[in-house]
PDB file of C-alpha atoms in Angstrom:
ATOM      1  CA  UNK H  29      -9.338 -75.404  57.285  1.00 64.00           C
ATOM      2  CA  UNK H  30      -8.309 -74.192  60.738  1.00 75.00           C
ATOM      3  CA  UNK H  31      -5.067 -73.660  62.566  1.00 76.00           C
ATOM      4  CA  UNK H  32      -3.993 -72.596  66.048  1.00 73.00           C
ATOM      5  CA  UNK H  33      -1.825 -69.543  66.543  1.00 70.00           C
ATOM      6  CA  UNK H  34      -0.026 -68.212  69.598  1.00 64.00           C
ATOM      7  CA  UNK H  35      -1.265 -64.825  70.832  1.00 62.00           C
ATOM      8  CA  UNK H  36      -0.837 -62.314  72.451  1.00 61.00           C
ATOM      9  CA  UNK H  37       2.689 -61.558  71.279  1.00 56.00           C
ATOM     10  CA  UNK H  38       5.339 -61.911  74.016  1.00 54.00           C
ATOM     11  CA  UNK H  39       6.799 -58.460  73.225  1.00 80.00           C
ATOM     12  CA  UNK H  40       3.754 -56.767  74.761  1.00 87.00           C
ATOM     13  CA  UNK H  41       3.965 -55.632  78.424  1.00 92.00           C
ATOM     14  CA  UNK H  42       3.160 -58.014  81.234  1.00 92.00           C
ATOM     15  CA  UNK H  43       0.226 -56.012  82.634  1.00 95.00           C
ATOM     16  CA  UNK H  44      -1.419 -56.336  79.223  1.00 97.00           C
ATOM     17  CA  UNK H  45      -0.783 -60.009  78.495  1.00 94.00           C
ATOM     18  CA  UNK H  46      -2.006 -60.946  81.980  1.00 97.00           C
ATOM     19  CA  UNK H  47      -5.500 -59.811  80.987  1.00 98.00           C
ATOM     20  CA  UNK H  48      -5.824 -62.679  78.485  1.00 98.00           C
ATOM     21  CA  UNK H  49      -7.188 -66.095  79.384  1.00 97.00           C
ATOM     22  CA  UNK H  50      -4.899 -68.024  77.002  1.00 94.00           C
ATOM     23  CA  UNK H  51      -2.623 -67.627  73.981  1.00 87.00           C
ATOM     24  CA  UNK H  52      -4.157 -70.128  71.572  1.00 90.00           C
ATOM     25  CA  UNK H  53      -6.313 -68.336  69.031  1.00 97.00           C
ATOM     26  CA  UNK H  54      -7.860 -70.163  66.065  1.00 97.00           C
ATOM     27  CA  UNK H  55      -7.129 -69.099  62.496  1.00 97.00           C
ATOM     28  CA  UNK H  56      -9.788 -70.193  59.975  1.00 98.00           C
ATOM     29  CA  UNK H  57      -9.428 -70.131  56.195  1.00 97.00           C
ATOM     30  CA  UNK H  58     -13.113 -70.220  55.237  1.00 97.00           C
ATOM     31  CA  UNK H  59     -15.375 -68.623  54.177  1.00 98.00           C
ATOM     32  CA  UNK H  60     -12.572 -66.038  54.119  1.00 98.00           C
ATOM     33  CA  UNK H  61      -9.503 -65.806  56.383  1.00 98.00           C
ATOM     34  CA  UNK H  62     -10.349 -64.799  59.949  1.00 98.00           C
ATOM     35  CA  UNK H  63      -9.312 -65.448  63.540  1.00 98.00           C
ATOM     36  CA  UNK H  64     -11.788 -66.664  66.144  1.00 98.00           C
ATOM     37  CA  UNK H  65     -11.243 -66.635  69.914  1.00 98.00           C
ATOM     38  CA  UNK H  66     -13.324 -68.008  72.777  1.00 98.00           C
ATOM     39  CA  UNK H  67     -12.684 -66.720  76.324  1.00 98.00           C
ATOM     40  CA  UNK H  68     -10.510 -63.822  75.192  1.00 98.00           C
ATOM     41  CA  UNK H  69      -9.919 -62.292  78.630  1.00 98.00           C
ATOM     42  CA  UNK H  70      -9.603 -63.740  82.110  1.00 98.00           C
ATOM     43  CA  UNK H  71     -13.039 -63.825  83.724  1.00 98.00           C
ATOM     44  CA  UNK H  72     -12.309 -61.039  86.232  1.00 98.00           C
ATOM     45  CA  UNK H  73     -11.408 -58.562  83.517  1.00 98.00           C
ATOM     46  CA  UNK H  74     -14.229 -59.649  81.210  1.00 98.00           C
ATOM     47  CA  UNK H  75     -16.730 -59.054  84.040  1.00 98.00           C
ATOM     48  CA  UNK H  76     -15.307 -55.540  84.484  1.00 98.00           C
ATOM     49  CA  UNK H  77     -15.758 -54.845  80.746  1.00 98.00           C
ATOM     50  CA  UNK H  78     -19.328 -56.137  80.799  1.00 98.00           C
ATOM     51  CA  UNK H  79     -20.280 -54.230  83.946  1.00 98.00           C
ATOM     52  CA  UNK H  80     -18.797 -51.008  82.592  1.00 98.00           C
ATOM     53  CA  UNK H  81     -20.741 -51.295  79.342  1.00 98.00           C
ATOM     54  CA  UNK H  82     -23.966 -52.008  81.238  1.00 97.00           C
ATOM     55  CA  UNK H  83     -23.313 -48.948  83.430  1.00 97.00           C
ATOM     56  CA  UNK H  84     -22.700 -46.760  80.381  1.00 97.00           C
ATOM     57  CA  UNK H  85     -25.821 -48.108  78.704  1.00 96.00           C
ATOM     58  CA  UNK H  86     -27.859 -47.282  81.789  1.00 96.00           C
ATOM     59  CA  UNK H  87     -26.388 -43.902  82.760  1.00 96.00           C
ATOM     60  CA  UNK H  88     -25.287 -42.349  79.477  1.00 95.00           C
ATOM     61  CA  UNK H  89     -28.120 -43.013  77.049  1.00 92.00           C
ATOM     62  CA  UNK H  90     -27.602 -39.589  75.439  1.00 94.00           C
ATOM     63  CA  UNK H  91     -24.169 -40.718  74.217  1.00 95.00           C
ATOM     64  CA  UNK H  92     -25.679 -43.453  72.030  1.00 96.00           C
ATOM     65  CA  UNK H  93     -26.472 -42.663  68.399  1.00 93.00           C
ATOM     66  CA  UNK H  94     -27.883 -44.410  65.350  1.00 92.00           C
ATOM     67  CA  UNK H  95     -25.092 -46.317  63.598  1.00 90.00           C
ATOM     68  CA  UNK H  96     -26.498 -45.861  60.101  1.00 83.00           C
ATOM     69  CA  UNK H  97     -29.840 -45.112  58.472  1.00 79.00           C
ATOM     70  CA  UNK H  98     -31.920 -48.284  57.968  1.00 77.00           C
ATOM     71  CA  UNK H  99     -29.599 -50.241  60.289  1.00 85.00           C
ATOM     72  CA  UNK H 100     -31.069 -51.534  63.531  1.00 88.00           C
ATOM     73  CA  UNK H 101     -28.228 -50.750  65.958  1.00 93.00           C
ATOM     74  CA  UNK H 102     -27.313 -47.768  68.031  1.00 95.00           C
ATOM     75  CA  UNK H 103     -23.786 -47.269  69.343  1.00 96.00           C
ATOM     76  CA  UNK H 104     -21.533 -45.439  71.741  1.00 97.00           C
ATOM     77  CA  UNK H 105     -18.213 -44.430  70.211  1.00 97.00           C
ATOM     78  CA  UNK H 106     -14.822 -45.405  71.615  1.00 98.00           C
ATOM     79  CA  UNK H 107     -14.095 -41.679  71.749  1.00 97.00           C
ATOM     80  CA  UNK H 108     -16.579 -41.524  74.651  1.00 97.00           C
ATOM     81  CA  UNK H 109     -15.078 -44.550  76.417  1.00 97.00           C
ATOM     82  CA  UNK H 110     -11.654 -43.189  77.279  1.00 96.00           C
ATOM     83  CA  UNK H 111     -11.794 -43.956  80.999  1.00 93.00           C
ATOM     84  CA  UNK H 112     -12.402 -47.274  82.714  1.00 96.00           C
ATOM     85  CA  UNK H 113     -11.758 -50.790  81.386  1.00 98.00           C
ATOM     86  CA  UNK H 114     -13.278 -50.178  77.917  1.00 98.00           C
ATOM     87  CA  UNK H 115     -10.429 -47.751  77.201  1.00 98.00           C
ATOM     88  CA  UNK H 116      -8.270 -50.833  76.640  1.00 98.00           C
ATOM     89  CA  UNK H 117      -9.671 -51.070  73.112  1.00 98.00           C
ATOM     90  CA  UNK H 118      -8.206 -47.663  72.244  1.00 98.00           C
ATOM     91  CA  UNK H 119      -4.744 -48.486  73.592  1.00 98.00           C
ATOM     92  CA  UNK H 120      -1.606 -48.870  71.497  1.00 97.00           C
ATOM     93  CA  UNK H 121      -1.040 -52.279  73.066  1.00 97.00           C
ATOM     94  CA  UNK H 122      -4.400 -53.522  71.783  1.00 98.00           C
ATOM     95  CA  UNK H 123      -3.813 -51.912  68.374  1.00 98.00           C
ATOM     96  CA  UNK H 124      -0.411 -53.569  67.997  1.00 97.00           C
ATOM     97  CA  UNK H 125      -1.664 -56.967  69.146  1.00 97.00           C
ATOM     98  CA  UNK H 126      -4.512 -56.993  66.623  1.00 97.00           C
ATOM     99  CA  UNK H 127      -2.344 -55.610  63.811  1.00 97.00           C
ATOM    100  CA  UNK H 128       0.191 -58.385  64.453  1.00 96.00           C
ATOM    101  CA  UNK H 129      -2.468 -61.097  64.516  1.00 96.00           C
ATOM    102  CA  UNK H 130      -4.007 -59.836  61.258  1.00 97.00           C
ATOM    103  CA  UNK H 131      -0.653 -59.243  59.574  1.00 96.00           C
ATOM    104  CA  UNK H 132      -1.590 -55.655  58.714  1.00 96.00           C
ATOM    105  CA  UNK H 133       0.772 -52.861  59.837  1.00 93.00           C
ATOM    106  CA  UNK H 134      -1.769 -50.395  61.247  1.00 96.00           C
ATOM    107  CA  UNK H 135      -1.285 -46.632  61.233  1.00 98.00           C
ATOM    108  CA  UNK H 136      -2.300 -46.205  64.887  1.00 98.00           C
ATOM    109  CA  UNK H 137      -5.692 -44.763  63.869  1.00 98.00           C
ATOM    110  CA  UNK H 138      -8.703 -46.493  65.490  1.00 98.00           C
ATOM    111  CA  UNK H 139     -12.439 -46.177  64.879  1.00 98.00           C
ATOM    112  CA  UNK H 140     -15.266 -48.017  66.584  1.00 97.00           C
ATOM    113  CA  UNK H 141     -17.843 -48.368  69.304  1.00 97.00           C
ATOM    114  CA  UNK H 142     -20.154 -50.779  71.094  1.00 97.00           C
ATOM    115  CA  UNK H 143     -23.192 -51.627  68.939  1.00 97.00           C
ATOM    116  CA  UNK H 144     -26.503 -52.556  70.544  1.00 97.00           C
ATOM    117  CA  UNK H 145     -29.255 -54.375  68.621  1.00 97.00           C
ATOM    118  CA  UNK H 146     -32.585 -54.698  70.467  1.00 96.00           C
ATOM    119  CA  UNK H 147     -34.479 -58.012  70.253  1.00 97.00           C
ATOM    120  CA  UNK H 148     -36.017 -58.936  66.880  1.00 97.00           C
ATOM    121  CA  UNK H 149     -33.693 -56.643  64.929  1.00 97.00           C
ATOM    122  CA  UNK H 150     -33.705 -57.210  61.147  1.00 95.00           C
ATOM    123  CA  UNK H 151     -30.765 -58.663  59.299  1.00 94.00           C
ATOM    124  CA  UNK H 152     -28.204 -56.294  57.830  1.00 93.00           C
ATOM    125  CA  UNK H 153     -26.736 -56.416  54.330  1.00 92.00           C
ATOM    126  CA  UNK H 154     -23.458 -58.081  53.291  1.00 94.00           C
ATOM    127  CA  UNK H 155     -20.548 -55.662  53.144  1.00 95.00           C
ATOM    128  CA  UNK H 156     -16.765 -56.013  53.241  1.00 97.00           C
ATOM    129  CA  UNK H 157     -15.691 -52.914  55.269  1.00 97.00           C
ATOM    130  CA  UNK H 158     -13.048 -51.974  52.668  1.00 98.00           C
ATOM    131  CA  UNK H 159     -14.052 -48.338  53.049  1.00 97.00           C
ATOM    132  CA  UNK H 160     -12.161 -45.043  53.338  1.00 97.00           C
ATOM    133  CA  UNK H 161     -11.638 -43.195  56.608  1.00 97.00           C
ATOM    134  CA  UNK H 162     -10.186 -39.732  57.186  1.00 97.00           C
ATOM    135  CA  UNK H 163      -8.176 -38.782  60.268  1.00 98.00           C
ATOM    136  CA  UNK H 164      -6.825 -35.388  61.262  1.00 96.00           C
ATOM    137  CA  UNK H 165      -3.201 -34.394  61.543  1.00 94.00           C
ATOM    138  CA  UNK H 166       0.000 -36.370  61.374  1.00 94.00           C
ATOM    139  CA  UNK H 167       0.554 -40.109  61.792  1.00 95.00           C
ATOM    140  CA  UNK H 168       0.293 -41.066  65.494  1.00 97.00           C
ATOM    141  CA  UNK H 169       3.559 -41.683  67.317  1.00 97.00           C
ATOM    142  CA  UNK H 170       4.555 -45.366  67.688  1.00 94.00           C
ATOM    143  CA  UNK H 171       3.349 -45.485  71.297  1.00 95.00           C
ATOM    144  CA  UNK H 172       0.011 -43.682  70.797  1.00 97.00           C
ATOM    145  CA  UNK H 173      -3.262 -44.079  68.916  1.00 98.00           C
ATOM    146  CA  UNK H 174      -5.684 -41.606  67.389  1.00 97.00           C
ATOM    147  CA  UNK H 175      -9.472 -41.714  67.344  1.00 98.00           C
ATOM    148  CA  UNK H 176     -11.787 -39.736  65.052  1.00 96.00           C
ATOM    149  CA  UNK H 177     -12.178 -36.097  66.017  1.00 92.00           C
ATOM    150  CA  UNK H 178     -14.620 -33.276  65.368  1.00 93.00           C
ATOM    151  CA  UNK H 179     -12.422 -31.367  62.927  1.00 96.00           C
ATOM    152  CA  UNK H 180     -12.558 -33.896  60.060  1.00 96.00           C
ATOM    153  CA  UNK H 181     -15.537 -35.923  58.842  1.00 96.00           C
ATOM    154  CA  UNK H 182     -14.310 -39.518  58.981  1.00 96.00           C
ATOM    155  CA  UNK H 183     -16.363 -40.648  55.976  1.00 94.00           C
ATOM    156  CA  UNK H 184     -15.827 -37.781  53.536  1.00 94.00           C
ATOM    157  CA  UNK H 185     -12.787 -35.882  54.811  1.00 95.00           C
ATOM    158  CA  UNK H 186     -14.806 -32.644  54.915  1.00 96.00           C
ATOM    159  CA  UNK H 187     -13.041 -30.049  57.073  1.00 96.00           C
ATOM    160  CA  UNK H 188     -12.379 -26.354  57.506  1.00 94.00           C
ATOM    161  CA  UNK H 189      -9.660 -24.739  55.355  1.00 94.00           C
ATOM    162  CA  UNK H 190      -6.206 -25.243  56.825  1.00 93.00           C
ATOM    163  CA  UNK H 191      -7.073 -28.454  58.707  1.00 95.00           C
ATOM    164  CA  UNK H 192      -4.694 -31.254  57.677  1.00 94.00           C
ATOM    165  CA  UNK H 193      -6.062 -34.787  57.219  1.00 96.00           C
ATOM    166  CA  UNK H 194      -4.957 -38.193  55.979  1.00 97.00           C
ATOM    167  CA  UNK H 195      -7.104 -40.468  53.793  1.00 96.00           C
ATOM    168  CA  UNK H 196      -6.858 -44.061  55.021  1.00 98.00           C
ATOM    169  CA  UNK H 197      -8.739 -47.303  54.368  1.00 98.00           C
ATOM    170  CA  UNK H 198     -10.087 -49.728  56.954  1.00 98.00           C
ATOM    171  CA  UNK H 199      -7.515 -52.478  57.321  1.00 98.00           C
ATOM    172  CA  UNK H 200      -8.724 -54.816  60.078  1.00 98.00           C
ATOM    173  CA  UNK H 201     -12.184 -55.408  61.574  1.00 98.00           C
ATOM    174  CA  UNK H 202     -12.628 -56.630  65.156  1.00 98.00           C
ATOM    175  CA  UNK H 203     -15.878 -57.790  66.779  1.00 98.00           C
ATOM    176  CA  UNK H 204     -15.833 -58.546  70.504  1.00 98.00           C
ATOM    177  CA  UNK H 205     -19.074 -59.808  72.069  1.00 98.00           C
ATOM    178  CA  UNK H 206     -19.991 -58.707  75.586  1.00 98.00           C
ATOM    179  CA  UNK H 207     -22.917 -58.136  77.965  1.00 98.00           C
ATOM    180  CA  UNK H 208     -25.176 -60.558  76.076  1.00 98.00           C
ATOM    181  CA  UNK H 209     -27.543 -63.257  77.320  1.00 97.00           C
ATOM    182  CA  UNK H 210     -25.177 -65.731  79.042  1.00 96.00           C
ATOM    183  CA  UNK H 211     -27.223 -68.774  78.037  1.00 95.00           C
ATOM    184  CA  UNK H 212     -27.328 -68.112  74.297  1.00 96.00           C
ATOM    185  CA  UNK H 213     -28.362 -71.177  72.268  1.00 97.00           C
ATOM    186  CA  UNK H 214     -28.459 -71.973  68.568  1.00 95.00           C
ATOM    187  CA  UNK H 215     -31.661 -70.473  67.200  1.00 96.00           C
ATOM    188  CA  UNK H 216     -31.476 -67.379  69.413  1.00 98.00           C
ATOM    189  CA  UNK H 217     -30.099 -65.326  66.488  1.00 98.00           C
ATOM    190  CA  UNK H 218     -27.901 -62.252  66.603  1.00 98.00           C
ATOM    191  CA  UNK H 219     -24.870 -63.924  65.018  1.00 98.00           C
ATOM    192  CA  UNK H 220     -22.360 -62.348  62.661  1.00 98.00           C
ATOM    193  CA  UNK H 221     -22.875 -63.905  59.222  1.00 98.00           C
ATOM    194  CA  UNK H 222     -19.799 -64.531  57.058  1.00 98.00           C
ATOM    195  CA  UNK H 223     -20.044 -65.181  53.309  1.00 97.00           C
ATOM    196  CA  UNK H 224     -17.708 -66.795  50.796  1.00 96.00           C
ATOM    197  CA  UNK H 225     -19.389 -65.093  47.827  1.00 91.00           C
ATOM    198  CA  UNK H 226     -21.940 -62.379  47.221  1.00 89.00           C
ATOM    199  CA  UNK H 227     -21.759 -61.972  43.435  1.00 76.00           C
ATOM    200  CA  UNK H 228     -24.399 -59.299  43.229  1.00 69.00           C
ATOM    201  CA  UNK H 229     -26.988 -61.256  45.221  1.00 62.00           C
ATOM    202  CA  UNK H 230     -28.550 -58.969  47.820  1.00 64.00           C
ATOM    203  CA  UNK H 231     -29.471 -61.657  50.334  1.00 73.00           C
ATOM    204  CA  UNK H 232     -27.232 -64.726  49.989  1.00 86.00           C
ATOM    205  CA  UNK H 233     -27.259 -67.505  52.576  1.00 92.00           C
ATOM    206  CA  UNK H 234     -24.362 -67.206  55.049  1.00 96.00           C
ATOM    207  CA  UNK H 235     -21.556 -69.736  54.891  1.00 97.00           C
ATOM    208  CA  UNK H 236     -20.722 -69.373  58.595  1.00 98.00           C
ATOM    209  CA  UNK H 237     -22.529 -67.892  61.588  1.00 98.00           C
ATOM    210  CA  UNK H 238     -20.383 -66.554  64.446  1.00 98.00           C
ATOM    211  CA  UNK H 239     -22.463 -66.683  67.654  1.00 98.00           C
ATOM    212  CA  UNK H 240     -22.602 -63.669  70.022  1.00 98.00           C
ATOM    213  CA  UNK H 241     -21.041 -65.578  72.915  1.00 98.00           C
ATOM    214  CA  UNK H 242     -19.779 -63.391  75.713  1.00 98.00           C
ATOM    215  CA  UNK H 243     -16.006 -62.844  75.846  1.00 98.00           C
ATOM    216  CA  UNK H 244     -15.491 -64.158  72.301  1.00 98.00           C
ATOM    217  CA  UNK H 245     -14.078 -62.347  69.284  1.00 98.00           C
ATOM    218  CA  UNK H 246     -13.621 -62.498  65.519  1.00 98.00           C
ATOM    219  CA  UNK H 247     -10.851 -60.627  63.653  1.00 98.00           C
ATOM    220  CA  UNK H 248     -10.296 -60.305  59.911  1.00 98.00           C
ATOM    221  CA  UNK H 249      -8.429 -58.219  57.383  1.00 98.00           C
ATOM    222  CA  UNK H 250     -10.729 -55.948  55.368  1.00 98.00           C
ATOM    223  CA  UNK H 251     -10.437 -57.083  51.748  1.00 98.00           C
ATOM    224  CA  UNK H 252     -12.753 -57.268  48.718  1.00 97.00           C
ATOM    225  CA  UNK H 253     -13.717 -60.771  49.978  1.00 97.00           C
ATOM    226  CA  UNK H 254     -14.460 -60.085  53.659  1.00 98.00           C
ATOM    227  CA  UNK H 255     -18.245 -60.200  53.261  1.00 97.00           C
ATOM    228  CA  UNK H 256     -20.172 -60.161  56.545  1.00 97.00           C
ATOM    229  CA  UNK H 257     -23.250 -58.730  58.247  1.00 96.00           C
ATOM    230  CA  UNK H 258     -25.406 -58.867  61.367  1.00 97.00           C
ATOM    231  CA  UNK H 259     -27.635 -61.944  61.010  1.00 97.00           C
ATOM    232  CA  UNK H 260     -30.635 -60.460  62.842  1.00 96.00           C
ATOM    233  CA  UNK H 261     -33.609 -62.372  64.301  1.00 96.00           C
ATOM    234  CA  UNK H 262     -32.124 -62.067  67.789  1.00 98.00           C
ATOM    235  CA  UNK H 263     -34.246 -63.216  70.697  1.00 98.00           C
ATOM    236  CA  UNK H 264     -32.187 -61.179  73.185  1.00 97.00           C
ATOM    237  CA  UNK H 265     -30.348 -57.858  73.170  1.00 97.00           C
ATOM    238  CA  UNK H 266     -27.136 -58.225  71.194  1.00 98.00           C
ATOM    239  CA  UNK H 267     -24.086 -56.175  72.136  1.00 98.00           C
ATOM    240  CA  UNK H 268     -20.815 -56.210  70.238  1.00 98.00           C
ATOM    241  CA  UNK H 269     -17.775 -53.960  70.288  1.00 98.00           C
ATOM    242  CA  UNK H 270     -17.036 -53.246  66.617  1.00 98.00           C
ATOM    243  CA  UNK H 271     -13.802 -51.520  65.675  1.00 98.00           C
ATOM    244  CA  UNK H 272     -11.316 -51.039  62.860  1.00 98.00           C
ATOM    245  CA  UNK H 273      -7.610 -50.485  62.417  1.00 98.00           C
ATOM    246  CA  UNK H 274      -6.478 -48.630  59.291  1.00 98.00           C
ATOM    247  CA  UNK H 275      -3.887 -48.696  56.506  1.00 98.00           C
ATOM    248  CA  UNK H 276      -2.760 -45.989  54.033  1.00 96.00           C
ATOM    249  CA  UNK H 277      -5.066 -45.703  51.029  1.00 96.00           C
ATOM    250  CA  UNK H 278      -2.086 -46.019  48.678  1.00 96.00           C
ATOM    251  CA  UNK H 279      -1.373 -49.492  50.088  1.00 97.00           C
ATOM    252  CA  UNK H 280      -4.966 -50.666  49.516  1.00 97.00           C
ATOM    253  CA  UNK H 281      -4.997 -49.219  45.984  1.00 97.00           C
ATOM    254  CA  UNK H 282      -1.704 -50.911  45.152  1.00 97.00           C
ATOM    255  CA  UNK H 283      -2.997 -54.249  46.395  1.00 96.00           C
ATOM    256  CA  UNK H 284      -6.566 -54.322  45.039  1.00 97.00           C
ATOM    257  CA  UNK H 285      -7.081 -51.255  42.850  1.00 97.00           C
ATOM    258  CA  UNK H 286      -9.081 -48.147  43.684  1.00 95.00           C
ATOM    259  CA  UNK H 287     -12.263 -49.626  42.248  1.00 94.00           C
ATOM    260  CA  UNK H 288     -12.488 -52.128  45.111  1.00 95.00           C
ATOM    261  CA  UNK H 289     -12.603 -49.426  47.794  1.00 96.00           C
ATOM    262  CA  UNK H 290     -16.266 -48.952  48.727  1.00 93.00           C
ATOM    263  CA  UNK H 291     -17.270 -45.311  49.062  1.00 85.00           C
ATOM    264  CA  UNK H 292     -19.796 -44.401  51.730  1.00 79.00           C
TER     265      UNK H 292
END
C-alpha cells in the first residue's frame, strides 16, 4: 500500500523549501512503514551536494573512518561537515522537516555521516536501528541541533566525572543517496534491503530493495520492525548519507519495552 504526502511543511522558511524539487513524497506501508522520495532536491543544489562530497572524499581522506568492525563501509561524520552544502543535514530546519514527516518529535540531537562502500562489498546483516545514543549536556534549544561530541561516548555514555549526558534512543533513520554511478541499473547491487520479518534467521531474503539512485531518499521510524541492511554486491562505489534523529529513552521504553532496545 502506498500513499502520497505533501512535504516539505509550509511552516519552514522559504530559503529552505526552495531547495526541494517537489512536495509529493510517497508513504509506503510495506514491508514496514517508510517514506520514499525521488528527486529530493532541485538539480542545482543536488549537484552542489554531490560535488562537495566528492571534494571531501578526495581531499580529506584522513577524516574517513571504519563504520563498524566487519562492515564494509567507511564514513565521514556530519560533525566534520559543518561548512558547505552538506551542513544542511545538521540544520534545525532539516531536523524538523524529517521529524514531522516521520511523526516523531525529535530532541534536536543528530548523528550520522556519509557512508562509502567500495565495489563488491559484502552484504550487511539485518538490524532495526532501535539503539541507544548518549549526548552531552542539556536538550538543544528549539532553533538549534546537537551532534555527538568528544566528551561522551555516544554508544555507551562513558564520560569523565562531572560531565552531564542524556540517554536517548534512535528515533528516525534517513538514507540519502548521492555521488553514485548515474546510470545505475537493476543488477548493479548496492541497494538498501528492507525486511518484513527476520524471526531469528540470519540471512532472510529482502522484501524490498531500495536502489541507490542519486538524489533519492528513504525515511523510517526506528521500531522493533524496521529491519534493513546494505544489500551488497555493488558493481560501483555506493555512497549514502546515513543519519538518525533521536527520542528520549523513556518514550521508547514506554512504547515497546526496554527489552526491544538493542544494545551495541
